[in-house]
Coordinates of C-alpha atoms in Angstrom, one line a residue:
M1498 CA 129.1 153.1 121.6
G1499 CA 129.4 154.2 125.1
R1500 CA 127.5 157.3 126.8
R1501 CA 128.8 160.8 126.1
T1502 CA 131.2 162.4 128.8
A1503 CA 130.1 165.5 130.6
E1504 CA 132.8 167.5 128.4
E1505 CA 130.8 166.0 125.3
A1506 CA 128.2 167.2 126.3
R1507 CA 128.9 170.8 126.8
V1508 CA 130.6 170.7 124.1
S1509 CA 127.6 169.9 122.0
R1510 CA 125.7 172.9 123.9
P1511 CA 123.7 174.7 121.4
L1512 CA 125.4 178.7 122.1
R1513 CA 122.4 181.0 122.5
F1514 CA 123.0 185.1 122.4
E1515 CA 120.9 187.4 122.6
V1516 CA 120.8 191.6 122.4
S1517 CA 118.4 194.1 123.0
S1518 CA 118.3 197.6 123.1
V1519 CA 115.9 200.7 123.9
I1520 CA 115.8 203.0 120.4
A1521 CA 114.7 206.3 120.6
A1522 CA 112.8 207.1 117.9
P1523 CA 109.2 205.6 116.9
A1524 CA 108.1 201.9 116.2
D1525 CA 107.4 203.2 112.3
R1526 CA 110.6 204.2 111.8
V1527 CA 112.8 202.0 113.1
W1528 CA 110.6 199.2 111.5
Q1529 CA 111.4 201.2 107.7
R1530 CA 114.9 201.0 108.5
V1531 CA 115.2 197.5 110.4
S1532 CA 113.2 195.4 107.7
T1533 CA 115.5 196.2 104.8
M1534 CA 118.2 194.2 104.1
A1535 CA 120.5 197.6 104.8
G1536 CA 119.2 197.7 107.7
V1537 CA 120.2 194.3 108.4
N1538 CA 123.4 194.8 107.3
A1539 CA 124.0 197.7 109.4
E1540 CA 122.9 195.9 112.1
L1541 CA 125.4 193.1 111.9
R1542 CA 128.3 195.2 110.0
P1543 CA 131.5 195.3 110.6
I1544 CA 131.4 191.9 111.8
V1545 CA 129.7 190.1 109.3
R1546 CA 127.7 191.1 106.1
M1547 CA 124.7 189.5 103.8
T1548 CA 124.4 189.3 100.0
Y1549 CA 120.8 189.9 98.8
P1550 CA 119.6 190.1 95.3
P1551 CA 118.8 193.6 94.3
E1552 CA 115.5 192.9 93.8
V1553 CA 114.8 192.1 97.9
D1554 CA 115.8 195.5 99.1
A1555 CA 113.2 195.1 102.2
L1556 CA 111.7 192.2 103.9
R1557 CA 107.4 193.1 102.9
P1558 CA 104.5 191.2 103.9
E1559 CA 102.9 190.8 100.9
D1560 CA 106.5 189.7 99.2
V1561 CA 106.7 186.7 102.4
A1562 CA 104.9 183.4 101.9
P1563 CA 105.7 182.4 105.4
G1564 CA 107.9 179.4 105.6
V1565 CA 109.2 179.4 101.8
R1566 CA 112.9 180.5 101.0
V1567 CA 112.5 184.2 99.9
F1568 CA 116.4 183.8 99.1
R1569 CA 120.4 182.0 99.9
S1570 CA 122.1 184.8 100.8
W1571 CA 126.0 184.0 101.1
I1572 CA 127.2 185.5 105.3
L1573 CA 130.4 186.7 104.7
L1574 CA 133.2 187.2 107.5
C1575 CA 134.3 191.3 107.4
G1576 CA 132.1 191.8 104.4
V1577 CA 133.8 190.7 102.3
L1578 CA 135.4 186.0 103.2
P1579 CA 132.2 184.0 102.8
V1580 CA 132.3 181.3 105.7
D1581 CA 128.4 180.5 105.7
Y1582 CA 124.9 180.9 103.5
D1583 CA 121.5 181.1 105.5
D1584 CA 118.5 180.2 103.3
L1585 CA 116.5 183.5 104.5
T1586 CA 113.0 182.0 105.1
L1587 CA 110.2 183.9 106.9
L1588 CA 107.8 182.2 109.3
R1589 CA 106.1 185.5 110.4
V1590 CA 106.2 189.5 109.0
T1591 CA 104.0 191.8 111.2
P1592 CA 104.3 195.3 109.8
G1593 CA 105.6 197.5 111.4
R1594 CA 106.5 195.3 114.3
A1595 CA 108.5 192.1 113.8
F1596 CA 109.9 189.3 111.7
T1597 CA 110.5 186.2 112.8
S1598 CA 113.8 183.5 110.6
R1599 CA 113.3 180.2 110.6
R1600 CA 116.8 179.3 110.8
R1601 CA 119.1 180.9 113.9
W1602 CA 117.7 184.6 114.2
G1603 CA 114.7 186.3 115.3
A1604 CA 114.3 190.0 115.2
S1605 CA 111.6 192.5 116.2
A1606 CA 110.9 195.9 116.7
A1607 CA 107.9 197.3 119.1
G1608 CA 107.3 199.6 121.0
S1609 CA 105.2 203.3 121.3
T1610 CA 105.0 205.8 119.7
S1611 CA 108.5 207.8 121.5
A1612 CA 110.6 204.4 122.1
C1613 CA 110.5 200.8 120.4
S1614 CA 112.6 198.0 121.6
R1615 CA 114.9 196.1 119.5
T1616 CA 115.9 192.4 119.8
S1617 CA 118.0 190.3 118.3
R1618 CA 118.3 186.6 119.1
A1619 CA 121.1 183.9 117.2
V1620 CA 121.1 180.5 118.0
A1621 CA 124.2 178.5 116.2
A1622 CA 123.8 174.2 116.8

């Protein structure tokens, strides 16, 4: 096996994507939405939807052990076609502020009482 060509090296680099928004709402109100699976899916739609067990409707720190899988979620293209799955594992939940998952994406919500910022990051290997 020889060295990789420049084209092979370029193609194999991870793809990174980040979107940030400023939301004119109090951070605690935004957190009430983004920390629920319905809120996660509202953000992902219409491109994809994540499945989740009905008993896990929100990402509460008291229900999540850092680094331990919460559940397996199927990623559904257009909400119907399974294209991947994610073993949802949270590394950190800071109530009212942020959560970080282990795999390909992380999200946070933070800010003042008048507005907050929302950032989603994705990395595809």
